[in-house]
PDB file of C-alpha atoms in Angstrom:
ATOM      1  CA  MET A 579     122.841  92.785  83.653  1.00  0.00           C
ATOM      2  CA  THR A 580     121.618  89.535  85.146  1.00  0.00           C
ATOM      3  CA  PRO A 581     118.540  89.578  87.418  1.00  0.00           C
ATOM      4  CA  PRO A 582     120.629  88.866  90.557  1.00  0.00           C
ATOM      5  CA  ASP A 583     123.029  91.705  89.619  1.00  0.00           C
ATOM      6  CA  ALA A 584     120.088  94.037  88.951  1.00  0.00           C
ATOM      7  CA  GLU A 585     118.511  93.150  92.302  1.00  0.00           C
ATOM      8  CA  ALA A 586     121.811  93.761  94.103  1.00  0.00           C
ATOM      9  CA  GLN A 587     122.178  97.179  92.399  1.00  0.00           C
ATOM     10  CA  ILE A 588     118.573  98.117  93.204  1.00  0.00           C
ATOM     11  CA  THR A 589     119.001  97.103  96.851  1.00  0.00           C
ATOM     12  CA  ALA A 590     122.252  99.065  97.149  1.00  0.00           C
ATOM     13  CA  ASP A 591     120.698 102.171  95.537  1.00  0.00           C
ATOM     14  CA  PHE A 592     117.613 101.959  97.772  1.00  0.00           C
ATOM     15  CA  CYS A 593     119.650 101.511 100.971  1.00  0.00           C
ATOM     16  CA  GLU A 594     121.895 104.440 100.024  1.00  0.00           C
ATOM     17  CA  MET A 595     118.860 106.653  99.339  1.00  0.00           C
ATOM     18  CA  VAL A 596     117.430 105.739 102.764  1.00  0.00           C
ATOM     19  CA  ARG A 597     120.779 106.556 104.396  1.00  0.00           C
ATOM     20  CA  LEU A 598     120.956 109.937 102.664  1.00  0.00           C
ATOM     21  CA  LEU A 599     117.367 110.899 103.525  1.00  0.00           C
ATOM     22  CA  ARG A 600     117.900 109.987 107.170  1.00  0.00           C
ATOM     23  CA  GLN A 601     120.511 112.751 107.343  1.00  0.00           C
ATOM     24  CA  ILE A 602     117.585 115.195 107.248  1.00  0.00           C
ATOM     25  CA  ASP A 603     116.377 115.817 110.792  1.00  0.00           C
ATOM     26  CA  PRO A 604     112.647 115.231 111.005  1.00  0.00           C
ATOM     27  CA  PRO A 605     110.362 117.575 112.928  1.00  0.00           C
ATOM     28  CA  GLU A 606     109.396 116.637 116.469  1.00  0.00           C
ATOM     29  CA  ARG A 607     107.278 113.452 116.731  1.00  0.00           C
ATOM     30  CA  HIS A 608     108.073 112.495 113.105  1.00  0.00           C
ATOM     31  CA  ARG A 609     110.501 109.902 111.802  1.00  0.00           C
ATOM     32  CA  TRP A 610     111.775 108.352 108.603  1.00  0.00           C
ATOM     33  CA  GLU A 611     110.226 104.949 107.919  1.00  0.00           C
ATOM     34  CA  VAL A 612     110.904 102.216 105.431  1.00  0.00           C
ATOM     35  CA  ASP A 613     108.347  99.480 104.996  1.00  0.00           C
ATOM     36  CA  PRO A 614     110.142  96.131 105.381  1.00  0.00           C
ATOM     37  CA  LEU A 615     108.448  95.045 102.154  1.00  0.00           C
ATOM     38  CA  ALA A 616     109.360  98.197 100.195  1.00  0.00           C
ATOM     39  CA  LEU A 617     111.590  96.226  97.843  1.00  0.00           C
ATOM     40  CA  HIS A 618     109.387  93.150  97.769  1.00  0.00           C
ATOM     41  CA  TRP A 619     105.782  94.401  97.685  1.00  0.00           C
ATOM     42  CA  ASN A 620     105.272  93.302  94.064  1.00  0.00           C
ATOM     43  CA  ARG A 621     105.141  89.481  94.170  1.00  0.00           C
ATOM     44  CA  GLY A 622     108.260  89.407  96.351  1.00  0.00           C
ATOM     45  CA  ASP A 623     110.299  90.700  93.408  1.00  0.00           C
ATOM     46  CA  ALA A 624     112.639  93.676  93.968  1.00  0.00           C
ATOM     47  CA  ILE A 625     112.958  94.365  90.248  1.00  0.00           C
ATOM     48  CA  ALA A 626     109.178  94.529  89.751  1.00  0.00           C
ATOM     49  CA  SER A 627     108.706  96.497  92.976  1.00  0.00           C
ATOM     50  CA  VAL A 628     111.164  99.239  92.041  1.00  0.00           C
ATOM     51  CA  ALA A 629     109.833  99.346  88.487  1.00  0.00           C
ATOM     52  CA  HIS A 630     106.595 100.587  90.103  1.00  0.00           C
ATOM     53  CA  GLY A 631     108.177 102.559  92.950  1.00  0.00           C
ATOM     54  CA  ALA A 632     109.590 101.680  96.369  1.00  0.00           C
ATOM     55  CA  PRO A 633     108.515 104.167  99.068  1.00  0.00           C
ATOM     56  CA  ILE A 634     110.578 105.892 101.741  1.00  0.00           C
ATOM     57  CA  THR A 635     108.406 108.009 104.055  1.00  0.00           C
ATOM     58  CA  LEU A 636     108.694 110.623 106.758  1.00  0.00           C
ATOM     59  CA  ARG A 637     105.611 110.686 108.945  1.00  0.00           C
ATOM     60  CA  LEU A 638     104.134 111.346 112.336  1.00  0.00           C
ATOM     61  CA  HIS A 639     104.937 108.728 114.944  1.00  0.00           C
ATOM     62  CA  PRO A 640     102.785 107.191 116.174  1.00  0.00           C
ATOM     63  CA  ARG A 641     100.867 107.422 112.946  1.00  0.00           C
ATOM     64  CA  ASN A 642      97.616 109.395 113.069  1.00  0.00           C
ATOM     65  CA  ASP A 643      96.067 110.132 109.661  1.00  0.00           C
ATOM     66  CA  ASP A 644      93.473 112.379 111.322  1.00  0.00           C
ATOM     67  CA  SER A 645      96.006 114.787 112.854  1.00  0.00           C
ATOM     68  CA  PRO A 646      95.889 118.277 111.328  1.00  0.00           C
ATOM     69  CA  ALA A 647      99.479 118.831 112.486  1.00  0.00           C
ATOM     70  CA  GLN A 648     101.136 115.928 110.746  1.00  0.00           C
ATOM     71  CA  LEU A 649     103.738 116.082 108.031  1.00  0.00           C
ATOM     72  CA  ARG A 650     104.000 113.342 105.451  1.00  0.00           C
ATOM     73  CA  VAL A 651     106.850 113.112 102.975  1.00  0.00           C
ATOM     74  CA  GLU A 652     107.154 110.289 100.495  1.00  0.00           C
ATOM     75  CA  LEU A 653     109.986 109.665  98.089  1.00  0.00           C
ATOM     76  CA  ARG A 654     109.018 106.827  95.772  1.00  0.00           C
ATOM     77  CA  LEU A 655     112.170 105.439  94.144  1.00  0.00           C
ATOM     78  CA  PHE A 656     112.087 103.975  90.647  1.00  0.00           C
ATOM     79  CA  SER A 657     114.924 102.256  88.814  1.00  0.00           C
ATOM     80  CA  ARG A 658     115.353 102.183  85.056  1.00  0.00           C
ATOM     81  CA  ILE A 659     117.437  99.047  85.634  1.00  0.00           C
ATOM     82  CA  ALA A 660     114.189  97.370  86.613  1.00  0.00           C
ATOM     83  CA  SER A 661     112.005  98.623  83.769  1.00  0.00           C
ATOM     84  CA  SER A 662     114.311  98.855  80.757  1.00  0.00           C
ATOM     85  CA  PRO A 663     118.051  98.787  81.389  1.00  0.00           C
ATOM     86  CA  GLU A 664     118.951  99.816  77.844  1.00  0.00           C
ATOM     87  CA  ALA A 665     116.675 102.884  77.833  1.00  0.00           C
ATOM     88  CA  GLU A 666     118.285 106.316  77.706  1.00  0.00           C
ATOM     89  CA  GLY A 667     118.178 108.710  80.629  1.00  0.00           C
ATOM     90  CA  ALA A 668     119.031 108.627  84.298  1.00  0.00           C
ATOM     91  CA  PRO A 669     118.919 105.179  85.876  1.00  0.00           C
ATOM     92  CA  LEU A 670     117.152 106.458  89.011  1.00  0.00           C
ATOM     93  CA  ARG A 671     113.950 108.426  89.180  1.00  0.00           C
ATOM     94  CA  ALA A 672     111.778 109.497  92.066  1.00  0.00           C
ATOM     95  CA  VAL A 673     108.405 111.011  92.758  1.00  0.00           C
ATOM     96  CA  LEU A 674     108.508 113.327  95.757  1.00  0.00           C
ATOM     97  CA  ARG A 675     105.456 114.375  97.749  1.00  0.00           C
ATOM     98  CA  ALA A 676     105.374 116.504 100.911  1.00  0.00           C
ATOM     99  CA  GLU A 677     102.127 117.504 102.577  1.00  0.00           C
ATOM    100  CA  HIS A 678     100.764 118.496 105.944  1.00  0.00           C
ATOM    101  CA  GLY A 679      97.361 118.073 107.500  1.00  0.00           C
ATOM    102  CA  ARG A 680      94.793 115.311 107.685  1.00  0.00           C
ATOM    103  CA  GLN A 681      95.334 112.429 105.283  1.00  0.00           C
ATOM    104  CA  ILE A 682      91.723 111.356 105.737  1.00  0.00           C
ATOM    105  CA  GLY A 683      89.401 112.775 103.109  1.00  0.00           C
ATOM    106  CA  HIS A 684      92.257 114.276 101.067  1.00  0.00           C
ATOM    107  CA  GLN A 685      92.479 117.277 103.413  1.00  0.00           C
ATOM    108  CA  ALA A 686      96.287 117.513 103.311  1.00  0.00           C
ATOM    109  CA  THR A 687      97.986 120.471 101.634  1.00  0.00           C
ATOM    110  CA  SER A 688     101.117 120.179  99.525  1.00  0.00           C
ATOM    111  CA  LEU A 689     104.264 121.804 100.889  1.00  0.00           C
ATOM    112  CA  LEU A 690     105.937 121.653  97.487  1.00  0.00           C
ATOM    113  CA  ASP A 691     105.464 124.047  94.591  1.00  0.00           C
ATOM    114  CA  ALA A 692     103.430 121.289  92.904  1.00  0.00           C
ATOM    115  CA  PRO A 693     101.470 118.343  94.327  1.00  0.00           C
ATOM    116  CA  GLN A 694     104.385 116.094  93.398  1.00  0.00           C
ATOM    117  CA  LEU A 695     107.784 116.452  91.788  1.00  0.00           C
ATOM    118  CA  GLN A 696     109.503 114.052  89.425  1.00  0.00           C
ATOM    119  CA  LEU A 697     113.268 113.902  89.828  1.00  0.00           C
ATOM    120  CA  ALA A 698     116.034 111.936  88.133  1.00  0.00           C
ATOM    121  CA  GLY A 699     119.678 111.177  88.812  1.00  0.00           C
ATOM    122  CA  ASP A 700     122.515 108.916  87.808  1.00  0.00           C
ATOM    123  CA  ASP A 701     123.007 107.638  91.357  1.00  0.00           C
ATOM    124  CA  PRO A 702     121.460 108.052  94.814  1.00  0.00           C
ATOM    125  CA  ALA A 703     123.760 110.987  95.677  1.00  0.00           C
ATOM    126  CA  MET A 704     122.703 112.943  92.586  1.00  0.00           C
ATOM    127  CA  LEU A 705     119.035 112.144  93.173  1.00  0.00           C
ATOM    128  CA  TYR A 706     119.365 113.250  96.810  1.00  0.00           C
ATOM    129  CA  ALA A 707     121.093 116.469  95.732  1.00  0.00           C
ATOM    130  CA  ARG A 708     118.102 117.219  93.523  1.00  0.00           C
ATOM    131  CA  ALA A 709     115.533 116.292  96.181  1.00  0.00           C
ATOM    132  CA  ALA A 710     117.182 118.002  99.169  1.00  0.00           C
ATOM    133  CA  PRO A 711     116.400 121.640  98.239  1.00  0.00           C
ATOM    134  CA  HIS A 712     112.728 120.755  97.761  1.00  0.00           C
ATOM    135  CA  LEU A 713     112.685 118.895 101.067  1.00  0.00           C
ATOM    136  CA  ASP A 714     114.385 121.805 102.842  1.00  0.00           C
ATOM    137  CA  ARG A 715     111.732 124.228 101.549  1.00  0.00           C
ATOM    138  CA  ALA A 716     108.906 121.826 102.437  1.00  0.00           C
ATOM    139  CA  LEU A 717     110.232 121.361 105.981  1.00  0.00           C
ATOM    140  CA  ALA A 718     110.679 125.125 106.394  1.00  0.00           C
ATOM    141  CA  ARG A 719     107.074 125.661 105.270  1.00  0.00           C
ATOM    142  CA  TYR A 720     105.897 122.992 107.695  1.00  0.00           C
ATOM    143  CA  ARG A 721     107.834 124.515 110.593  1.00  0.00           C
ATOM    144  CA  ALA A 722     106.438 127.965 109.756  1.00  0.00           C
ATOM    145  CA  PHE A 723     102.928 126.500 109.689  1.00  0.00           C
ATOM    146  CA  GLU A 724     103.493 124.880 113.078  1.00  0.00           C
ATOM    147  CA  ALA A 725     104.923 128.107 114.546  1.00  0.00           C
ATOM    148  CA  ARG A 726     101.858 130.061 113.384  1.00  0.00           C
ATOM    149  CA  ARG A 727      99.537 127.372 114.705  1.00  0.00           C
ATOM    150  CA  PHE A 728     101.102 127.468 118.165  1.00  0.00           C
ATOM    151  CA  SER A 729     101.313 131.277 118.281  1.00  0.00           C
ATOM    152  CA  ARG A 730      97.515 131.390 117.951  1.00  0.00           C
ATOM    153  CA  ASP A 731      97.013 129.117 120.975  1.00  0.00           C
TER     154      ASP A 731
END
């Protein structure tokens, strides 16, 4: 695969993953965000950027890292096309994190069964299908936390 073809595939996969994640309704005052440089943060090179992970985040808006009520989800997308196209295994990988609480001073608590999950899939739809159940549980835990927090007030 030529570098322009690889970049086009990476961009298409990333945009499709963003589209799929945006189907998940965020909690109140939160929204899905994509940094405009997500595919170009590494020397302006999409291939190098996705080799090291391109982030898609769900966070409090406006952002407030000191809020104890915030949710932060990050799916960092990696592409085997970028790192070693001939390697075996799924072409797409992701690291998924979901936490709530203050980001300052590492006070946030994971909403997943582990601090982070590593997922893999042949295409964005398969990767989303593997991430969605974890995201559903994380969002349910967050909503339960928020309900308990407000019932105490």
